[in-house]
């Protein structure tokens, strides 16, 4: 791609790279609206989006009530996870940090599971699905925050990125085991609500769900962007940051709260979507050749969105196969090679991994 | 005499240490009163574990003092915001720097952060400061390189340039010479000396490089192992014996003439008279001390006499006399081996005036029997 030609000046290269990413987001977004079990021509889709009726009423219903919420959710979740991953990699000083890998998503699932399996479907909550969903979301955010705090405490003690990774995987197992135990004690009817959590999906999201998901994601993404300057200084480590005018503890507190909120909200609505937070920042750094958060944070949001849109297309939005796969079985194909690539690079460059 | 310069940093009856959980605190150093003056290079010296790092952390505001206070250009350090502190004081740590994909110029640009707004937008003035900082730290030619590609010395320079970009009035460096080879160390100290002289920056650095400190410092801060703190000019502290006491240990001794430490295998106090020409004399003395002997000025005081000549091609030929026995060889390593063997014998006999070989000496002596007992000729090759 000519936009990534190293001969261009860094500023132009960065701007061009971000522009290409933004165009790709729009392109993938439109593809997801066009393709599916029913093919709807692009002109028709644009007509419907512009408020037209479309040539067939079914097209309008498919686009507006099924595909549009799905595509918007994919963009929001991908962007949120990408930003969350970039923040975590800097906060943990660890190139392998990401909400899914470090068990933050598992913590969120545990929180959500306690509410889903514990609360009564016949009680007063059952009639108020939005309130119930908010309860699940709140519990998911709390679960994510809990794992994040524990993981950070361990990361400080261990220091070694690979060890932190193992600790995160253990947290994931532990949360998963607790969910399993809960499942055995729960009524079978309630399990349905839990089934999609571990697989990850952006389908089944309604406009009323988006009324919570969209503001939460947008707010946290914007807040994260506002932290770009202190995050840049934190690349030098906490001790340096403290001597360069950063109030380290407050910045860390806000940044971790954002990550917990992002991971919790996304998990509550879409389940645990793996590896996006890990892969997106590395791809952005690799393509744009810099670690500046003023570039990496928006870039990770865009690439995260592209990855989830692509994953959803492969998993079930393409209309080529009848089978719809869980999102995680596709994202792992992107994420696992990135983890291996990072680890191999780390070894070959004597411990230096671009963060 | 002009008026004394106003100190940039002054510690007033400072007590540093750690606060434990439950409000109990452990003081490491107490009663510290000292100043950093503009344009002065101050070295903080002391043995490991004496509290140098704790003192530095307290002076830069990373840690609260247990008592007393630190004034930064007249204002109490802990009352300043992190940002205000960063505009006046910058720090270079030993922490490894793993900044990812970043050029040296961008890294140095991070030093402008305390002066910039939320979005780090830079004015021309900021860019000029960055170029100045790169030049002042001798890092201009590194500006477009990636930080991860730099050597230790180059990274050190880049981090100093970053510290200078903060435009501080005080620069504090924690063991900046630790990972550098000798040439880089001397270069670094020369650089700091120049910065202090030309920009009026007050520089404080902790180091174990006593030799460099004694040569370059305007002022020394000495931390003793027992928690005492002393400050003064390097020469005054050396003459007064403070430096010697700071590092008091059984294996080293301070050579007042050379202004540095010498490592003795064992100090036996065996008097030896040396005749050699400069510059060999200096190194012969070192070799002799290393073997545990004491060079003395008058032949009459010495039990051993050593003569060293410059042979051709720079090789040294030495001849050692002791009450009729003589021994000679080439090179100072052989000399040290020979002397060390003598010193061992003297020590093991417990009688420094003996003139007969201890019975078991013949058995352990290498190649015993090839030479007459009583001479130690075969100890040198």
XYZ file of C-alpha atoms in Angstrom:
736
model
C 0.000 0.000 0.000
C 1.516 3.288 -1.066
C 0.271 5.059 2.064
C 2.757 3.047 4.102
C 5.746 3.937 1.932
C 8.551 4.767 4.374
C 9.941 7.391 2.000
C 7.040 9.709 2.807
C 7.476 12.101 5.689
C 6.222 10.652 9.003
C 3.399 13.169 9.385
C 1.971 12.518 5.932
C 2.445 8.792 6.406
C 0.553 8.881 9.696
C -2.287 10.973 8.311
C -2.535 8.809 5.189
C -2.462 5.629 7.266
C -5.281 6.790 9.539
C -7.296 7.922 6.514
C -6.914 4.530 4.849
C -8.033 2.856 8.078
C -11.099 5.088 8.308
C -12.028 4.348 4.678
C -11.640 0.618 5.372
C -13.986 0.894 8.368
C -16.662 2.477 6.163
C -16.095 -0.079 3.397
C -16.323 -3.057 5.770
C -19.348 -1.490 7.435
C -21.165 -1.234 4.099
C -20.146 -4.766 3.077
C -21.723 -6.085 6.256
C -24.968 -4.272 5.388
C -24.972 -5.561 1.818
C -24.020 -9.191 2.310
C -25.862 -11.823 4.312
C -28.388 -14.558 3.734
C -30.229 -12.036 1.575
C -28.132 -9.930 -0.793
C -29.214 -6.323 -0.829
C -27.593 -4.078 -3.449
C -25.472 -1.193 -2.176
C -27.724 1.426 -3.771
C -30.721 -0.042 -2.001
C -28.839 -0.066 1.339
C -27.820 3.566 0.930
C -31.360 4.466 -0.030
C -32.704 2.785 3.117
C -30.037 4.412 5.292
C -30.986 7.788 3.835
C -34.548 7.234 5.019
C -36.003 5.788 1.827
C -38.446 2.875 1.774
C -36.383 0.606 -0.486
C -37.792 -1.440 -3.352
C -39.011 -4.145 -0.999
C -40.170 -3.531 2.562
C -38.336 -6.646 3.759
C -35.054 -4.995 2.733
C -35.751 -2.043 4.957
C -36.549 -4.318 7.893
C -33.419 -6.445 7.367
C -31.114 -3.456 7.068
C -32.597 -1.282 9.795
C -33.462 -3.889 12.425
C -30.874 -6.619 11.929
C -27.828 -5.566 9.975
C -27.432 -1.937 11.020
C -27.462 -2.567 14.787
C -25.102 -5.487 14.196
C -22.651 -3.415 12.135
C -22.782 -0.466 14.553
C -22.170 -2.840 17.452
C -19.224 -4.379 15.589
C -17.681 -0.926 15.082
C -18.280 0.164 18.682
C -17.098 -3.082 20.267
C -14.042 -3.288 18.005
C -13.086 0.322 18.632
C -13.600 -0.040 22.388
C -11.562 -3.246 22.579
C -8.780 -1.791 20.404
C -8.498 1.306 22.613
C -8.771 -0.822 25.767
C -5.941 -3.069 24.561
C -3.685 -0.111 23.707
C -4.313 1.424 27.148
C -3.646 -1.862 28.943
C -0.415 -2.483 27.046
C 0.937 0.856 28.224
C -0.469 0.636 31.769
C 0.916 -2.861 32.280
C 4.136 -2.066 30.371
C 3.401 -5.354 28.658
C 2.977 -5.907 24.910
C 0.691 -8.897 25.511
C -1.850 -7.169 27.738
C -5.421 -7.158 26.454
C -8.834 -7.470 28.156
C -9.367 -11.025 26.896
C -5.887 -12.456 27.477
C -5.564 -11.043 30.990
C -8.907 -12.488 32.051
C -10.693 -9.141 32.364
C -13.430 -10.384 30.030
C -13.699 -13.576 32.090
C -14.177 -11.456 35.193
C -16.919 -9.587 33.380
C -18.595 -12.872 32.415
C -18.417 -14.025 36.021
C -20.085 -10.803 37.176
C -22.758 -11.126 34.513
C -23.307 -14.825 35.272
C -23.896 -14.147 38.950
C -26.661 -11.698 38.050
C -28.168 -13.819 35.249
C -28.224 -17.055 37.213
C -28.901 -15.491 40.579
C -31.728 -13.139 39.749
C -35.264 -14.381 39.375
C -36.827 -14.351 35.916
C -40.275 -14.268 37.454
C -39.642 -11.409 39.867
C -40.084 -7.709 39.300
C -36.947 -7.598 37.162
C -38.342 -9.901 34.509
C -40.715 -7.292 33.191
C -38.034 -4.686 32.865
C -35.533 -6.160 30.460
C -33.595 -2.910 30.127
C -33.182 -2.634 33.882
C -32.167 -6.262 34.058
C -29.651 -5.756 31.268
C -28.270 -2.749 33.138
C -27.860 -4.913 36.233
C -25.958 -7.461 34.178
C -23.839 -4.692 32.671
C -23.040 -3.232 36.070
C -22.043 -6.624 37.404
C -19.890 -7.239 34.313
C -18.086 -3.908 34.792
C -17.512 -4.740 38.469
C -16.163 -8.188 37.544
C -13.840 -6.665 34.935
C -12.568 -4.074 37.421
C -11.899 -6.751 40.007
C -9.741 -8.855 37.687
C -7.968 -5.740 36.385
C -6.982 -4.646 39.897
C -5.780 -8.151 40.786
C -3.864 -8.492 37.509
C -2.176 -5.116 38.002
C -1.156 -6.073 41.539
C 0.400 -9.259 40.183
C 2.004 -7.445 37.247
C 3.783 -5.073 39.633
C 5.064 -7.933 41.726
C 6.183 -10.140 38.843
C 7.338 -7.647 36.252
C 7.958 -10.347 33.698
C 5.411 -10.056 30.836
C 5.213 -13.803 30.217
C 4.466 -14.447 33.901
C 1.741 -11.802 33.892
C 0.256 -13.516 30.870
C 0.166 -16.829 32.727
C -1.454 -15.148 35.726
C -4.079 -13.648 33.400
C -4.796 -17.021 31.845
C -5.167 -18.460 35.357
C -7.650 -15.716 36.276
C -9.536 -16.635 33.119
C -9.646 -20.318 34.128
C -10.664 -19.439 37.669
C -13.515 -17.203 36.536
C -14.559 -19.827 33.985
C -14.579 -22.530 36.672
C -16.699 -20.357 38.958
C -19.142 -19.785 36.100
C -19.257 -23.553 35.505
C -20.034 -24.169 39.175
C -22.795 -21.575 39.017
C -24.179 -23.234 35.891
C -24.516 -26.582 37.698
C -26.523 -25.008 40.490
C -28.722 -22.958 38.170
C -32.065 -23.706 36.514
C -31.640 -24.929 32.932
C -34.023 -22.231 31.640
C -31.727 -19.485 32.809
C -28.671 -20.894 31.076
C -29.821 -19.645 27.690
C -28.906 -16.089 28.655
C -25.382 -17.230 29.433
C -24.709 -19.328 26.369
C -23.445 -16.612 24.063
C -21.130 -14.963 26.591
C -18.042 -17.067 26.074
C -18.374 -17.204 22.302
C -18.705 -13.549 21.517
C -21.263 -12.152 19.111
C -22.412 -8.828 17.754
C -25.727 -10.217 16.523
C -28.940 -10.092 18.552
C -28.244 -6.504 19.574
C -31.366 -4.375 19.532
C -31.709 -0.623 19.208
C -32.590 -0.415 22.902
C -29.377 -2.264 23.766
C -27.471 0.227 21.638
C -28.937 3.065 23.698
C -26.686 1.893 26.536
C -23.830 0.366 24.571
C -23.198 3.276 22.201
C -22.918 6.129 24.734
C -20.827 3.967 27.086
C -18.389 3.004 24.317
C -18.171 6.503 22.845
C -17.677 8.136 26.242
C -14.894 5.771 27.245
C -13.161 5.987 23.848
C -13.188 9.801 23.950
C -11.951 9.830 27.559
C -9.160 7.447 26.598
C -8.081 9.788 23.771
C -7.891 12.642 26.283
C -5.326 10.621 28.233
C -2.978 10.340 25.234
C -0.428 12.805 26.623
C 0.078 11.185 30.055
C -0.019 7.745 28.404
C 2.860 8.811 26.139
C 4.911 9.838 29.153
C 3.994 6.597 30.929
C 5.818 4.771 28.122
C 8.964 5.788 30.010
C 7.710 4.008 33.123
C 5.939 5.227 36.252
C 9.032 6.603 37.949
C 10.017 8.757 34.995
C 6.425 9.875 34.464
C 6.268 11.079 38.069
C 9.283 13.323 37.450
C 7.852 14.670 34.182
C 4.713 16.262 35.526
C 2.308 13.299 35.411
C 0.187 12.617 38.488
C 0.697 8.899 38.061
C -1.891 7.473 40.481
C -4.875 9.571 39.298
C -4.012 8.910 35.639
C -3.745 5.174 36.293
C -7.014 5.203 38.206
C -8.913 6.943 35.396
C -7.286 4.805 32.708
C -8.049 1.544 34.521
C -11.625 2.657 35.171
C -12.010 3.304 31.458
C -10.639 -0.123 30.579
C -12.909 -1.821 33.146
C -15.915 0.073 31.784
C -15.034 -0.728 28.151
C -14.391 -4.398 28.793
C -17.376 -4.783 31.121
C -19.903 -3.087 28.832
C -18.708 -4.823 25.682
C -18.706 -8.205 27.425
C -22.181 -7.649 28.879
C -23.658 -7.086 25.397
C -21.382 -9.012 23.054
C -19.753 -11.583 25.292
C -15.982 -11.969 25.418
C -14.523 -11.086 22.020
C -10.966 -12.316 22.041
C -7.673 -10.886 20.814
C -8.976 -7.650 19.224
C -7.462 -5.547 22.004
C -4.195 -7.406 21.619
C -3.888 -7.364 17.850
C -5.189 -3.905 16.917
C -2.523 -1.781 18.702
C 0.312 -3.965 17.399
C -0.989 -3.742 13.851
C -1.242 0.070 14.152
C 2.281 0.410 15.560
C 3.608 -1.893 12.904
C 1.880 -0.059 10.054
C 2.524 3.501 11.222
C 5.914 2.854 12.818
C 5.319 4.754 16.039
C 4.083 4.337 19.582
C 2.664 7.858 19.996
C -0.736 7.488 21.705
C -2.136 10.442 19.762
C -1.833 8.096 16.776
C -2.028 4.637 18.344
C -5.300 5.229 20.257
C -7.414 6.418 17.292
C -5.612 3.930 15.052
C -6.419 1.054 17.424
C -10.066 2.140 17.493
C -10.203 2.055 13.683
C -8.295 -1.208 13.279
C -10.298 -2.818 16.110
C -13.490 -1.865 14.282
C -12.139 -3.253 10.995
C -11.137 -6.527 12.678
C -14.532 -7.101 14.294
C -16.362 -6.189 11.067
C -14.154 -8.627 9.128
C -14.521 -11.330 11.775
C -18.298 -10.954 11.716
C -18.267 -11.135 7.917
C -16.271 -14.385 8.015
C -18.248 -15.799 10.945
C -21.675 -15.436 9.433
C -22.378 -12.210 7.641
C -21.179 -13.271 4.208
C -24.213 -15.224 3.001
C -21.892 -17.771 1.371
C -22.307 -20.425 4.054
C -25.366 -21.425 6.025
C -23.340 -21.940 9.189
C -22.779 -19.029 11.525
C -19.673 -19.365 13.672
C -19.030 -17.783 17.067
C -16.977 -14.599 16.665
C -14.197 -15.949 18.882
C -13.441 -18.849 16.599
C -12.560 -16.262 13.929
C -10.759 -13.656 16.062
C -8.444 -16.331 17.455
C -7.117 -16.809 13.927
C -6.054 -13.154 13.974
C -5.004 -12.985 17.615
C -2.991 -16.134 18.159
C -0.457 -15.415 15.360
C -0.002 -11.880 16.718
C 0.813 -13.257 20.194
C 3.347 -15.656 18.691
C 4.823 -12.920 16.495
C 5.242 -10.609 19.499
C 6.870 -13.350 21.577
C 9.256 -14.339 18.781
C 10.227 -10.727 18.139
C 10.830 -10.243 21.811
C 13.323 -13.063 21.819
C 15.128 -12.012 18.674
C 15.502 -8.388 19.704
C 16.853 -9.149 23.157
C 13.746 -8.272 25.075
C 12.847 -5.172 23.105
C 9.247 -5.252 21.993
C 7.692 -2.187 20.456
C 5.006 -1.235 22.892
C 34.052 38.732 47.297
C 30.711 38.645 45.562
C 27.579 37.539 47.372
C 27.060 33.823 47.665
C 24.845 32.377 44.927
C 21.308 31.496 45.938
C 20.926 27.722 46.323
C 18.545 26.071 43.831
C 17.834 23.178 46.139
C 18.335 23.227 49.840
C 17.707 20.428 52.260
C 16.913 21.649 55.751
C 17.420 19.202 58.579
C 16.077 16.515 56.282
C 15.275 13.043 57.526
C 14.728 10.354 54.885
C 13.522 6.778 55.159
C 10.469 4.622 54.782
C 7.009 4.733 56.228
C 5.805 1.291 57.165
C 2.208 0.253 57.380
C 0.661 1.275 60.656
C 2.401 4.646 60.740
C 5.786 3.409 61.933
C 8.695 4.790 60.040
C 12.299 3.776 59.593
C 14.756 6.628 59.230
C 17.786 5.879 57.092
C 19.509 9.255 57.051
C 18.939 12.086 59.474
C 19.891 15.707 59.960
C 20.796 16.392 56.351
C 21.415 20.051 55.618
C 22.949 20.721 52.238
C 22.578 22.899 49.182
C 22.867 22.617 45.434
C 24.172 25.777 43.824
C 23.682 26.910 40.235
C 26.549 25.925 37.957
C 27.891 23.398 40.427
C 28.472 19.719 39.952
C 27.734 17.777 43.124
C 28.496 14.092 43.555
C 26.649 11.927 46.044
C 28.932 9.169 47.282
C 28.462 6.336 49.691
C 28.505 2.573 49.986
C 25.619 0.469 48.715
C 22.653 0.391 51.025
C 23.634 3.564 52.846
C 20.565 5.383 51.544
C 21.779 7.247 48.463
C 18.752 6.271 46.395
C 16.319 7.067 49.209
C 17.899 10.482 49.575
C 17.672 11.131 45.824
C 14.038 10.005 45.710
C 13.217 12.386 48.534
C 15.088 15.255 46.876
C 13.169 14.856 43.609
C 9.821 14.560 45.365
C 9.104 10.896 44.570
C 9.017 10.202 48.281
C 7.979 12.344 51.244
C 10.603 13.271 53.823
C 10.124 11.841 57.308
C 11.276 15.138 58.750
C 12.666 18.488 57.702
C 12.024 19.830 54.226
C 13.436 20.320 50.766
C 13.232 23.768 49.210
C 13.244 24.052 45.409
C 14.103 27.656 44.492
C 12.686 28.729 47.833
C 9.441 26.744 47.713
C 8.648 23.603 49.641
C 9.058 20.694 47.232
C 6.123 18.592 48.440
C 3.765 21.573 48.163
C 4.480 21.863 44.420
C 2.375 20.005 41.871
C 4.050 17.259 39.828
C 3.979 19.616 36.871
C 5.540 22.589 38.675
C 8.235 20.273 39.987
C 8.926 18.918 36.491
C 9.432 22.442 35.126
C 12.224 23.110 37.619
C 13.781 19.735 38.277
C 14.449 16.839 35.953
C 15.711 13.376 36.676
C 17.673 10.687 34.876
C 17.156 7.257 36.415
C 18.800 3.873 35.960
C 15.432 2.344 34.975
C 15.524 0.566 31.626
C 13.782 2.629 28.962
C 11.484 0.562 26.767
C 9.513 3.172 24.876
C 8.584 1.175 21.816
C 8.755 2.756 18.395
C 9.986 6.253 19.006
C 12.748 8.382 17.569
C 15.200 10.098 19.873
C 13.737 13.469 18.864
C 10.251 12.335 19.926
C 11.677 11.024 23.191
C 13.386 14.342 23.853
C 10.105 16.035 22.888
C 8.409 14.217 25.788
C 10.621 16.348 27.998
C 8.583 19.386 26.901
C 5.420 17.787 28.338
C 5.260 19.767 31.579
C 5.231 22.965 29.494
C 2.583 21.806 26.998
C -1.215 21.592 27.016
C -3.548 18.598 26.854
C -2.825 17.813 23.237
C 0.934 18.383 23.407
C 0.763 20.986 20.620
C 4.239 22.467 20.190
C 5.200 26.019 19.298
C 8.427 26.930 17.446
C 9.925 27.798 20.793
C 9.411 24.215 21.994
C 10.978 22.764 18.846
C 13.993 25.039 19.246
C 14.348 23.903 22.859
C 14.336 20.278 21.705
C 17.112 20.949 19.161
C 19.084 22.842 21.788
C 18.711 19.961 24.266
C 19.866 17.464 21.643
C 22.933 19.609 20.908
C 23.715 20.264 24.560
C 23.651 16.547 25.366
C 25.706 15.723 22.292
C 22.806 13.727 20.839
C 22.085 15.730 17.661
C 23.359 12.985 15.394
C 21.053 10.491 17.171
C 17.898 12.569 16.662
C 16.345 10.496 13.885
C 17.341 7.080 15.212
C 14.944 4.716 16.977
C 15.421 4.607 20.745
C 15.446 0.779 20.813
C 18.466 0.711 18.488
C 20.709 2.796 20.746
C 23.646 1.592 22.799
C 23.665 2.193 26.560
C 25.798 5.300 26.230
C 23.668 6.745 23.428
C 20.470 6.046 25.361
C 21.980 7.769 28.368
C 22.681 10.860 26.256
C 19.156 10.809 24.846
C 17.670 10.621 28.325
C 19.851 13.545 29.410
C 18.683 15.520 26.363
C 15.097 14.712 27.373
C 15.839 15.923 30.902
C 17.324 19.154 29.491
C 14.248 19.709 27.315
C 12.317 20.164 30.562
C 14.428 23.330 30.957
C 15.096 22.621 34.619
C 17.279 24.524 37.015
C 18.377 21.263 38.666
C 19.326 17.986 37.045
C 19.482 14.884 39.239
C 21.040 11.667 37.929
C 20.915 8.334 39.726
C 24.111 6.366 39.042
C 24.441 7.545 35.434
C 27.844 5.887 35.057
C 26.699 2.448 36.183
C 26.369 0.739 32.804
C 29.031 2.635 30.869
C 32.592 1.714 30.025
C 35.400 3.939 31.216
C 35.597 6.160 28.117
C 31.834 6.782 28.131
C 31.967 7.531 31.847
C 34.630 10.159 31.418
C 32.731 11.629 28.455
C 29.532 11.749 30.491
C 31.146 13.522 33.426
C 32.818 15.955 31.024
C 29.404 16.601 29.464
C 27.786 17.295 32.843
C 30.721 19.503 33.827
C 30.252 21.507 30.641
C 26.481 21.793 31.132
C 26.953 23.068 34.667
C 29.591 25.577 33.575
C 27.797 26.867 30.497
C 24.137 26.852 31.486
C 24.307 27.410 35.217
C 22.465 24.162 35.794
C 22.846 22.641 39.244
C 23.749 18.975 38.787
C 23.561 16.263 41.421
C 24.571 12.711 40.631
C 25.118 9.608 42.669
C 27.991 7.405 41.634
C 30.519 4.842 42.760
C 33.179 6.415 40.561
C 35.209 7.983 43.329
C 38.133 8.825 41.098
C 35.980 10.792 38.643
C 34.068 12.407 41.476
C 37.243 13.682 43.140
C 38.458 15.161 39.872
C 35.247 16.757 38.590
C 33.159 17.671 41.638
C 32.635 21.141 43.032
C 31.047 19.587 46.040
C 30.709 16.106 47.514
C 27.866 14.712 49.550
C 29.052 11.761 51.562
C 26.699 9.219 53.038
C 28.328 6.970 55.623
C 27.256 3.402 56.251
C 26.248 4.364 59.792
C 23.800 7.010 58.525
C 25.985 10.091 58.977
C 25.988 12.693 56.231
C 28.840 15.027 55.326
C 29.269 17.654 52.701
C 32.216 19.679 51.464
C 34.765 20.190 48.727
C 36.350 16.963 47.439
C 39.872 17.921 48.551
C 38.755 18.883 52.059
C 36.922 15.629 52.552
C 39.846 13.611 51.203
C 42.412 15.334 53.409
C 40.159 15.081 56.457
C 39.922 11.323 55.983
C 36.135 11.370 55.483
C 36.260 9.581 52.161
C 38.453 6.901 53.648
C 36.021 6.381 56.510
C 32.977 6.296 54.218
C 34.280 3.292 52.429
C 36.017 1.741 55.427
C 36.349 -1.965 54.777
C 39.008 -4.560 55.374
C 39.828 -5.216 51.743
C 40.480 -1.697 50.515
C 42.564 1.235 51.600
C 42.691 4.801 50.419
C 45.812 5.997 48.684
C 46.095 9.655 49.614
C 48.838 10.339 47.119
C 46.870 9.034 44.159
C 43.426 10.011 45.443
C 41.915 6.630 44.896
C 41.351 3.278 46.496
C 43.641 0.334 46.304
C 42.633 -3.209 46.782
C 45.037 -5.222 48.913
C 44.864 -8.980 48.999
C 45.979 -8.779 52.598
C 47.750 -5.952 54.273
C 50.852 -7.389 55.909
C 52.679 -4.114 56.407
C 55.925 -5.466 54.979
C 58.331 -2.565 54.361
C 59.859 -2.395 50.909
C 62.050 0.247 49.292
C 61.531 0.878 45.602
C 63.873 2.391 43.112
C 62.276 3.061 39.752
C 61.820 5.948 37.362
C 58.504 7.692 36.600
C 56.109 6.760 35.111
C 56.874 3.152 35.997
C 57.212 4.081 39.672
C 53.484 4.788 40.022
C 52.511 1.383 38.657
C 55.234 -0.468 40.559
C 53.876 1.073 43.759
C 50.395 -0.131 42.880
C 51.647 -3.622 42.162
C 53.571 -3.745 45.418
C 50.558 -2.568 47.414
C 48.366 -5.111 45.690
C 50.692 -7.812 46.992
C 50.311 -6.494 50.550
C 53.621 -4.650 50.903
C 54.161 -1.111 52.150
C 56.439 1.109 50.083
C 58.759 3.084 52.374
C 60.871 6.092 51.523
C 64.206 5.195 53.163
C 66.222 2.109 52.374
C 67.125 1.756 56.054
C 63.487 1.108 57.020
C 63.009 -1.594 54.447
C 63.556 -5.277 54.756
C 63.144 -5.717 51.001
C 64.642 -3.692 48.227
C 63.178 -3.589 44.781
C 64.836 -2.148 41.694
C 62.888 -1.786 38.474
C 64.354 -0.836 35.100
C 62.776 -0.115 31.794
C 64.123 -2.707 29.401
C 63.643 -2.332 25.675
C 60.127 -2.516 24.182
C 58.560 -1.233 27.352
C 58.999 -4.437 29.328
C 59.946 -3.899 32.960
C 62.791 -5.870 34.504
C 62.788 -6.117 38.261
C 65.211 -7.311 40.910
C 64.191 -8.049 44.477
C 66.751 -8.272 47.339
C 66.185 -9.548 50.819
C 69.088 -10.071 53.241
C 71.310 -11.860 50.811
C 68.633 -13.609 48.801
C 67.895 -12.155 45.422
C 65.191 -12.772 42.888
C 64.524 -11.220 39.534
C 62.112 -11.367 36.647
C 60.232 -9.553 33.934
C 56.836 -7.918 34.129
C 54.883 -6.712 37.107
C 52.505 -9.709 37.227
C 55.443 -11.943 38.035
C 56.602 -9.443 40.615
C 53.187 -9.499 42.328
C 53.190 -13.311 42.349
C 56.654 -13.395 43.843
C 55.807 -10.809 46.475
C 52.524 -12.496 47.318
C 54.351 -15.765 47.933
C 56.767 -13.999 50.261
C 53.919 -12.272 52.035
C 52.118 -15.582 52.512
C 55.193 -17.168 54.028
C 55.780 -14.235 56.323
C 52.189 -14.337 57.418
C 52.032 -18.075 58.006
C 55.210 -18.111 60.100
C 53.786 -15.392 62.260
C 57.325 -14.077 62.629
C 58.168 -11.341 60.189
C 61.868 -11.418 61.102
C 62.469 -15.115 60.496
C 65.223 -16.047 58.093
C 64.711 -19.732 57.852
C 62.144 -21.530 55.733
C 59.306 -23.149 57.625
C 59.556 -26.964 57.422
C 56.423 -27.552 55.351
C 57.272 -24.786 52.946
C 59.497 -27.128 50.942
C 56.602 -29.502 50.337
C 54.199 -26.994 48.971
C 56.752 -25.013 47.082
C 56.432 -25.622 43.367
C 59.280 -27.615 41.799
C 60.991 -28.046 45.163
C 64.543 -29.314 45.010
C 65.481 -27.714 41.756
C 67.114 -24.851 43.563
C 68.846 -24.377 46.839
C 66.669 -23.889 49.888
C 66.792 -20.363 51.147
C 66.461 -18.701 47.796
C 63.102 -18.075 46.233
C 64.341 -17.901 42.731
C 61.971 -20.422 41.278
C 58.977 -18.440 42.418
C 59.495 -16.280 39.405
C 59.755 -17.908 36.071
